[in-house]
Amino acid sequence: MTEDDFITLVRDELGLPLANDELDSELDGVVSWDSLHILRLVAAVERETSRRIPIGRLLADRSLRAIYDRVNAAVAA
Amino acid sequence: MTTVDDAPAVAAPPAGPLDRLRKLRAEGRLAAQYRTVASLLAELAHGENALTDLARAGQLLSRLDPDEAVRETAAAGSPVDTITVAITGHSTLGNLTAPLTAELARHGIVLRPRLSDFDAYLRDLQDTGSLLYTSGADLALVVLDPQMIFDELPKPWLVEDLERAAAAKLAQLDALATRYVEHGTGTLVLNTVPLLRAHTHQLVDLASRNRLAIAWRELNIGLLRLASTHSRVAVLDLEPLIAAGGPVTEPRMASYAKTYLGDELLARYAREVAHLARTLRAQAKKVLVLDADNTLWDGVLGDDGPDGIAAATTFRGEAFGQFQTVVKQLGSQGVLLAVASKNDQDNVLQVLREHPDMVLREADLARVNANWSPKDGNLRDIADKLNLGVDSFVFVDDSPFECGLVAASLPGVAVVRLDEEPALHIEKLLADGWFDVRELTAEDRARTALYRTEAARQDLLDSAGSMEEYLGQLGVVVTVARVTEGQVARVAQLTLRTNQFNLTTQRLQPADLRARLDDPAYLVLSIRSADRFGDNGVVGAVFARRAGDGLHVENMLLSCRVFARGIEQATIATVLAQARAEGLAAVHASYRPTAKNKGVRGFYPSVGFATAAETAAMDGGELRFVHDLAELPAVPAHLHLDTELERPPS
């Protein structure tokens, strides 16, 4: 999954108006982010990739980049 | 000569409905275009990933300010309808807002969500200062999940603990429902609660597991019974929604987010809630219009001939026969059935009368429009003939062209798009509860027959020399009587469904009606009518209240089937005579305009009322009338009037 795919998914699934460079922002700084968003995002990635992603560890991540890296690692595994 | 080089470039495929929604939002036109949204969502609802796509669309829509949508659509001429829904429960319910926004937007209704805190449902129901009571919510959703029981068990637990906890929870919810009905103003919506394998298999002995299963069913049965023991309580049964597929819960969402019901289940729940909202607003559809070729039967009548089509005996034929059986089932419950088919009328009628495969027969159909005109025009024609608005129609066709035409030309019509797989016809037809009503009455069950006798009346009218001659031959008998207990459901339903001859369009739920029946100041009358073609049953009602300055008619309404036969004049003559007999000073009445009742604006003046006041158009443009009872109108000579106005001795 490319960075662009990931950003598009975040926009589509969560309806968040996210700029491309916000992949590196802290989550607290991203517009109206809440903790349910991570879970919904993972559910969407799983639907798209048919791969299961370990959520428990993701919840501690502080940036979309970190989430993206974990997601990619899980999808590539 | 055309070469490959100068062939036109292939046009980009048209943007899908989700992209068009995103574009509307990006351009800031979502609020003003809220009505377009419904047709985009209708397209999504036909798609393969309908529930997911609708939730995504709902996500977009839920970021729109409802007031902005109302303001901008009002500026464009017709403000959208809104509904306030309070949402509380045991679980995290943030995921419900998006699908609920989308499902309501499909019906052109903007959601004003009032989301309570996590696990606040008991406090919310108990505290009359909570948002369930103070938000003015039309619907109060209390979303129940299995964890509400399991969280209350000792750790570890025995099946006896669960039996006690389930019984106590039911009693508690019963008491809280009573409290809501007493202090709340909307409809309380509860649901049955799924039982998961992760619960049953915490018990290792089969006997205990069996007892758990029984206690759980008793909880759910008890919950379902709350809907019949309390007015304004609805209980959505999750079992059929769960059976439709998708996980009941996502264990990781449950563990990390305390979201105990899965997204797909919540999406299905949201759809039911939206139809419940329509039901409460009396926006249920009344007419099911069906295509014939490849919808009711396998094959094309014009090409294959009557012997070449099938609705039985072949694999595909049987699937069509089963579809017809379900259509007939709907017809038996007051849904008017009609056919709109591109065929010769005589050929279709011949199939309906003679073809051995047909489950649906001519007598099941209120109208058969088989011709070669466009279908949108035929739907309008059927609406005219049945004297119903086309926005009370559901249209079913296997042709994407016809579905697209009707959707574009008549946006108020709900379109069910079938495809070439007849085994899926039934699921597609029933995917939405278009015809859901609170309660069925005897009149509903006989409705098709009523409309068919209407056709016989029309023939008499066509053959009669004049209206007077027609009415003279019709032999109308009218009975104006106090509403009895047995008529409550029917009279309430008339207030909810009648739009044209409805002077103030005051809608009454059965509980509102009973309150008036119990109040001695009220005169609540039903109007029955019959003629040589049969009994029409209860066709109208009058609600009036005695006060110091006379009798105030809150509302009068009459079914559109029986207009213009003198029944309305006979009824108002009865009311006026009764007021005079009781020694009242005058009769006051009013007309409140809506989009559909313009035809009765002049009714009261036509029967001798004087216009007393008119409010400004921006305040509703209500007209007030008064009758001084000096000169009473005559009962039309062509009809026979019976009255039963005495209050039964108490």
Coordinates of C-alpha atoms in Angstrom, one line a residue, chain B residues 91-491:
Chain B
S91 CA -21.6 0.6 24.3
T92 CA -19.6 3.2 22.4
L93 CA -22.0 4.3 19.7
G94 CA -20.1 6.9 17.7
N95 CA -20.1 4.5 14.8
L96 CA -23.9 4.7 14.5
T97 CA -24.0 8.4 13.5
A98 CA -22.7 7.9 10.0
P99 CA -25.0 5.1 8.8
L100 CA -28.0 6.7 10.5
T101 CA -27.2 10.0 8.8
A102 CA -27.1 8.3 5.5
E103 CA -30.2 6.1 5.9
L104 CA -32.3 9.1 6.9
A105 CA -30.8 11.2 4.1
R106 CA -32.0 8.5 1.7
H107 CA -35.5 9.6 2.7
G108 CA -34.6 13.3 2.5
I109 CA -34.5 13.7 6.3
V110 CA -31.5 15.5 7.9
L111 CA -30.4 13.9 11.2
R112 CA -29.8 16.1 14.3
P113 CA -28.0 13.5 16.4
R114 CA -27.8 14.0 20.2
L115 CA -25.2 11.4 21.3
S116 CA -24.9 10.7 25.0
D117 CA -21.9 9.5 26.9
F118 CA -20.6 5.9 26.9
D119 CA -22.7 3.5 29.0
A120 CA -25.1 6.3 30.2
Y121 CA -28.3 4.6 29.2
L122 CA -29.6 3.8 32.7
R123 CA -28.9 7.3 34.0
D124 CA -30.3 8.8 30.8
L125 CA -33.6 6.9 31.1
Q126 CA -33.8 7.6 34.9
D127 CA -33.0 11.3 34.8
T128 CA -35.7 13.4 33.2
G129 CA -33.1 16.1 32.8
S130 CA -31.0 14.0 30.4
L131 CA -30.9 14.5 26.7
L132 CA -33.4 11.7 26.1
Y133 CA -36.0 14.0 27.7
T134 CA -34.7 17.5 27.1
S135 CA -33.5 17.3 23.5
G136 CA -37.0 17.1 22.1
A137 CA -35.9 14.0 20.3
D138 CA -38.5 12.3 18.0
L139 CA -36.6 9.0 18.5
A140 CA -34.7 8.0 21.7
L141 CA -32.5 5.1 20.7
V142 CA -31.3 3.0 23.7
V143 CA -29.0 0.6 22.0
L144 CA -28.7 -2.6 24.1
D145 CA -25.9 -5.1 23.8
P146 CA -25.0 -8.4 25.5
Q147 CA -22.3 -6.8 27.6
M148 CA -25.0 -4.9 29.6
I149 CA -25.8 -8.2 31.3
F150 CA -22.3 -9.8 31.4
D151 CA -20.7 -6.7 32.9
E152 CA -23.1 -7.1 35.9
L153 CA -22.2 -10.7 36.7
P154 CA -19.9 -11.7 39.5
K155 CA -16.5 -13.0 38.4
P156 CA -16.6 -16.0 38.0
W157 CA -20.3 -16.5 37.4
L158 CA -22.8 -19.3 37.5
V159 CA -25.8 -19.7 35.2
E160 CA -28.0 -18.8 38.1
D161 CA -26.3 -15.4 38.3
L162 CA -27.1 -14.8 34.7
E163 CA -30.7 -15.8 35.1
R164 CA -31.1 -13.4 37.9
A165 CA -29.3 -10.6 36.1
A166 CA -31.3 -11.0 32.9
A167 CA -34.6 -11.0 34.8
A168 CA -33.6 -8.0 36.8
K169 CA -32.4 -6.1 33.7
L170 CA -35.8 -6.8 32.0
A171 CA -37.7 -5.5 35.0
Q172 CA -35.5 -2.4 35.2
L173 CA -36.0 -1.6 31.5
D174 CA -39.7 -2.2 31.9
A175 CA -39.8 0.4 34.7
L176 CA -37.6 2.8 32.8
A177 CA -39.8 2.5 29.6
T178 CA -42.8 3.4 31.8
R179 CA -40.8 6.4 33.0
Y180 CA -39.9 7.4 29.5
V181 CA -43.5 7.2 28.2
E182 CA -44.7 9.3 31.1
H183 CA -42.0 12.0 30.8
G184 CA -40.6 11.8 27.3
T185 CA -42.2 13.1 24.2
G186 CA -40.7 10.9 21.4
T187 CA -40.7 7.2 20.7
L188 CA -38.3 5.0 22.7
V189 CA -36.5 2.5 20.6
L190 CA -35.0 -0.6 22.3
N191 CA -33.7 -3.8 20.6
T192 CA -33.3 -7.5 21.3
V193 CA -29.8 -8.6 22.4
P194 CA -27.6 -11.1 20.5
L195 CA -26.0 -14.0 22.4
L196 CA -22.5 -14.9 21.3
R197 CA -20.6 -18.1 21.3
A198 CA -18.0 -16.3 23.4
H199 CA -20.7 -16.1 26.1
T200 CA -22.3 -19.6 25.9
H201 CA -18.9 -21.4 25.8
Q202 CA -17.7 -19.8 29.0
L203 CA -19.9 -22.5 30.5
V204 CA -18.5 -25.9 30.0
D205 CA -21.5 -28.1 31.1
L206 CA -24.2 -28.5 28.5
A207 CA -27.0 -28.3 31.0
S208 CA -25.9 -24.8 32.2
R209 CA -25.4 -23.7 28.6
N210 CA -28.9 -24.8 27.8
R211 CA -30.3 -22.8 30.8
L212 CA -28.3 -19.7 29.6
A213 CA -29.8 -20.0 26.2
I214 CA -33.3 -20.2 27.7
A215 CA -32.8 -17.3 30.0
W216 CA -31.5 -15.2 27.1
R217 CA -34.5 -16.0 24.9
E218 CA -36.8 -15.0 27.8
L219 CA -35.0 -11.7 28.1
N220 CA -35.5 -11.0 24.4
I221 CA -39.1 -12.1 24.4
G222 CA -39.7 -9.9 27.4
L223 CA -38.0 -7.0 25.6
L224 CA -40.2 -7.6 22.5
R225 CA -43.3 -7.5 24.7
L226 CA -42.5 -4.0 26.0
A227 CA -43.5 -2.8 22.6
S228 CA -47.1 -4.0 23.1
T229 CA -47.4 -3.1 26.7
H230 CA -46.2 0.5 26.3
S231 CA -47.4 3.1 23.8
R232 CA -44.5 4.9 22.1
V233 CA -42.0 2.1 22.6
A234 CA -40.6 0.2 19.6
V235 CA -38.3 -2.8 19.9
L236 CA -36.2 -3.7 16.9
D237 CA -35.5 -7.4 16.6
L238 CA -31.8 -7.8 15.8
E239 CA -32.1 -11.5 15.0
P240 CA -33.2 -11.2 11.4
L241 CA -30.5 -8.4 10.9
I242 CA -27.9 -10.7 12.2
A243 CA -29.1 -13.6 10.1
A244 CA -28.6 -11.3 7.0
G245 CA -24.9 -11.6 7.6
G246 CA -21.8 -9.7 8.9
P247 CA -20.2 -10.2 12.3
V248 CA -22.4 -9.3 15.3
T249 CA -19.3 -7.9 17.0
E250 CA -15.7 -7.3 16.2
P251 CA -13.7 -8.6 19.2
R252 CA -10.9 -6.0 18.8
M253 CA -13.4 -3.1 18.5
A254 CA -15.2 -4.5 21.5
S255 CA -12.0 -4.8 23.6
Y256 CA -10.3 -1.6 22.6
A257 CA -13.2 0.8 21.9
K258 CA -16.0 -0.8 23.9
T259 CA -18.0 -1.0 20.7
Y260 CA -20.0 -4.2 21.3
L261 CA -22.0 -4.2 18.1
G262 CA -20.3 -4.5 14.7
D263 CA -20.4 -1.9 12.0
E264 CA -22.5 -3.9 9.6
L265 CA -25.1 -4.7 12.3
L266 CA -25.3 -1.1 13.3
A267 CA -25.7 -0.2 9.6
R268 CA -28.6 -2.6 9.3
Y269 CA -30.0 -1.3 12.6
A270 CA -29.8 2.3 11.2
R271 CA -31.8 1.3 8.2
E272 CA -34.6 -0.1 10.4
V273 CA -34.6 3.1 12.5
A274 CA -34.9 5.3 9.4
H275 CA -38.0 3.3 8.3
L276 CA -39.4 3.6 11.8
A277 CA -39.0 7.3 11.5
R278 CA -40.9 7.2 8.2
T279 CA -43.6 5.1 9.8
L280 CA -44.0 7.6 12.6
R281 CA -44.3 10.4 10.1
A282 CA -46.8 8.5 8.1
Q283 CA -44.6 8.4 5.1
A284 CA -45.1 4.7 4.4
K285 CA -45.4 3.9 0.8
K286 CA -48.8 2.7 -0.3
V287 CA -48.5 1.4 -3.9
L288 CA -46.1 -1.2 -5.4
V289 CA -45.8 -0.8 -9.2
L290 CA -44.3 -3.8 -10.9
D291 CA -42.8 -4.3 -14.4
A292 CA -44.0 -7.6 -15.9
D293 CA -41.4 -9.1 -18.3
N294 CA -38.5 -10.6 -16.4
T295 CA -39.9 -9.1 -13.2
L296 CA -43.1 -11.1 -12.7
W297 CA -42.3 -13.8 -15.1
D298 CA -39.4 -15.3 -17.0
G299 CA -39.3 -14.1 -20.6
V300 CA -40.7 -11.4 -22.8
L301 CA -44.4 -11.8 -23.5
G302 CA -44.3 -9.8 -26.8
D303 CA -41.5 -12.0 -28.2
D304 CA -42.0 -15.4 -26.5
G305 CA -45.8 -15.4 -26.4
P306 CA -47.9 -16.6 -23.4
D307 CA -46.6 -20.2 -23.9
G308 CA -43.0 -19.0 -23.8
I309 CA -43.1 -17.2 -20.4
A310 CA -42.9 -19.0 -17.1
A311 CA -43.5 -18.4 -13.4
A312 CA -43.4 -22.1 -12.4
T313 CA -42.1 -25.5 -13.7
T314 CA -38.6 -24.3 -14.7
F315 CA -35.8 -23.4 -12.3
R316 CA -36.0 -19.7 -13.2
G317 CA -39.8 -19.8 -13.5
E318 CA -40.2 -21.0 -10.0
A319 CA -38.1 -18.1 -8.7
F320 CA -40.4 -15.7 -10.4
G321 CA -43.4 -17.6 -8.9
Q322 CA -41.9 -17.2 -5.4
F323 CA -41.4 -13.5 -6.1
Q324 CA -45.1 -13.2 -7.1
T325 CA -46.1 -15.0 -3.9
V326 CA -44.3 -12.4 -1.8
V327 CA -45.8 -9.6 -3.8
K328 CA -49.2 -11.1 -3.2
Q329 CA -48.4 -11.3 0.5
L330 CA -47.7 -7.6 0.6
G331 CA -50.9 -7.0 -1.4
S332 CA -52.9 -8.9 1.3
Q333 CA -51.8 -6.3 3.8
G334 CA -53.0 -3.2 2.2
V335 CA -50.2 -2.5 -0.3
L336 CA -51.9 -1.6 -3.6
L337 CA -50.4 -3.5 -6.4
A338 CA -50.2 -2.3 -10.0
V339 CA -48.4 -3.3 -13.2
A340 CA -46.6 -0.9 -15.5
S341 CA -45.4 -2.9 -18.5
K342 CA -44.4 -2.3 -22.1
N343 CA -46.8 -4.7 -23.7
D344 CA -50.2 -4.8 -25.2
Q345 CA -52.9 -4.4 -22.5
D346 CA -55.0 -7.3 -23.8
N347 CA -52.0 -9.7 -23.8
V348 CA -51.1 -8.9 -20.2
L349 CA -54.6 -9.2 -19.0
Q350 CA -54.9 -12.5 -20.8
V351 CA -51.8 -13.8 -19.0
L352 CA -53.2 -12.6 -15.6
R353 CA -56.5 -14.3 -16.3
E354 CA -55.5 -17.5 -17.9
H355 CA -51.8 -18.4 -17.6
P356 CA -51.5 -21.5 -15.3
D357 CA -48.2 -20.2 -13.7
M358 CA -49.5 -16.9 -12.3
V359 CA -49.8 -16.5 -8.6
L360 CA -50.9 -12.9 -9.0
R361 CA -54.2 -12.5 -10.8
E362 CA -56.1 -9.6 -12.2
A363 CA -58.2 -9.3 -8.9
D364 CA -54.9 -8.7 -6.9
L365 CA -54.0 -5.6 -9.0
A366 CA -55.6 -2.2 -8.5
R367 CA -54.4 -1.1 -11.9
V368 CA -52.8 -2.7 -15.0
N369 CA -51.1 -0.2 -17.3
A370 CA -49.7 -2.2 -20.2
N371 CA -48.9 0.1 -23.2
W372 CA -45.9 1.6 -25.0
S373 CA -45.7 4.9 -23.3
P374 CA -42.8 5.9 -21.0
K375 CA -43.1 4.4 -17.6
D376 CA -42.8 7.7 -15.7
G377 CA -46.0 8.8 -17.4
N378 CA -47.7 5.5 -16.6
L379 CA -46.8 5.9 -12.9
R380 CA -48.4 9.4 -13.0
D381 CA -51.5 7.9 -14.6
I382 CA -51.8 5.2 -12.0
A383 CA -51.4 7.8 -9.3
D384 CA -54.2 9.9 -10.9
K385 CA -56.5 6.9 -11.2
L386 CA -55.9 5.8 -7.6
N387 CA -56.1 9.4 -6.4
L388 CA -52.8 9.0 -4.5
G389 CA -49.6 11.0 -4.7
V390 CA -46.8 9.4 -6.8
D391 CA -44.4 9.9 -3.9
S392 CA -46.3 7.0 -2.1
F393 CA -45.1 4.6 -4.9
V394 CA -42.4 1.9 -5.0
F395 CA -41.4 0.9 -8.5
V396 CA -39.8 -2.4 -9.3
D397 CA -38.2 -3.2 -12.6
D398 CA -35.3 -5.3 -14.0
S399 CA -34.4 -2.8 -16.6
P400 CA -31.7 -0.3 -15.6
F401 CA -33.1 2.1 -18.2
E402 CA -36.6 2.1 -16.8
C403 CA -35.3 2.4 -13.2
G404 CA -33.1 5.3 -14.2
L405 CA -35.9 7.0 -16.0
V406 CA -38.3 6.8 -13.1
A407 CA -35.6 7.8 -10.6
A408 CA -34.7 10.8 -12.6
S409 CA -38.2 11.9 -13.6
L410 CA -40.0 11.1 -10.3
P411 CA -37.5 11.5 -7.5
G412 CA -40.2 10.8 -4.8
V413 CA -40.7 7.3 -6.1
A414 CA -38.6 4.6 -4.3
V415 CA -37.0 2.5 -7.1
V416 CA -36.1 -1.2 -6.5
R417 CA -33.7 -2.3 -9.2
L418 CA -33.8 -6.0 -10.0
D419 CA -31.3 -7.8 -12.1
E420 CA -31.2 -10.9 -14.2
E421 CA -31.1 -13.2 -11.2
P422 CA -34.7 -13.9 -10.2
A423 CA -33.7 -15.8 -7.1
L424 CA -32.6 -12.4 -5.7
H425 CA -35.8 -10.6 -6.5
I426 CA -37.4 -11.2 -3.1
E427 CA -34.4 -10.0 -1.1
K428 CA -34.1 -6.8 -3.2
L429 CA -37.8 -6.1 -2.8
L430 CA -37.7 -6.5 1.0
A431 CA -34.2 -4.8 1.6
D432 CA -36.1 -1.7 2.7
G433 CA -39.2 -1.6 4.8
W434 CA -41.0 0.7 2.4
F435 CA -44.5 -0.4 3.5
D436 CA -43.9 -0.7 7.2
V437 CA -46.8 0.6 9.3
R438 CA -47.5 0.6 13.0
E439 CA -50.6 -1.4 12.9
L440 CA -52.9 -3.0 10.2
T441 CA -56.6 -2.5 10.1
A442 CA -59.4 -4.4 8.5
E443 CA -59.6 -1.6 5.9
D444 CA -56.0 -2.2 5.0
R445 CA -56.5 -5.9 4.3
A446 CA -59.5 -5.1 2.0
R447 CA -57.9 -2.2 0.3
T448 CA -57.3 -3.6 -3.2
A449 CA -60.9 -4.8 -3.3
L450 CA -62.0 -1.3 -2.3
Y451 CA -60.0 0.3 -5.1
R452 CA -61.4 -2.3 -7.5
T453 CA -65.0 -1.5 -6.6
E454 CA -63.9 2.1 -7.1
A455 CA -63.3 1.2 -10.7
A456 CA -66.9 -0.1 -10.9
R457 CA -68.2 3.2 -9.5
Q458 CA -66.2 5.0 -12.1
D459 CA -67.9 2.9 -14.8
L460 CA -71.3 3.9 -13.3
L461 CA -70.2 7.5 -13.3
D462 CA -69.1 7.2 -16.9
S463 CA -72.5 5.8 -17.9
A464 CA -74.6 8.1 -15.8
G465 CA -76.0 11.2 -17.6
S466 CA -75.0 13.6 -14.8
M467 CA -73.4 13.8 -11.4
E468 CA -76.8 14.0 -9.7
E469 CA -78.0 10.9 -11.6
Y470 CA -74.8 9.1 -10.6
L471 CA -75.1 10.0 -6.9
G472 CA -78.8 9.1 -7.0
Q473 CA -77.9 5.6 -8.3
L474 CA -75.0 5.2 -6.0
G475 CA -77.2 4.9 -2.9
V476 CA -74.7 6.4 -0.4
V477 CA -75.2 5.6 3.3
V478 CA -73.2 7.6 5.8
T479 CA -72.9 6.9 9.5
V480 CA -71.5 9.6 11.7
A481 CA -70.8 8.1 15.2
R482 CA -68.7 8.4 18.3
V483 CA -65.4 6.6 17.8
T484 CA -65.4 3.2 19.5
E485 CA -62.4 1.4 21.0
G486 CA -62.4 -1.0 18.0
Q487 CA -62.0 2.0 15.6
V488 CA -59.0 3.6 17.4
A489 CA -56.3 2.0 15.2
R490 CA -58.2 2.9 12.0
V491 CA -59.0 6.5 13.0

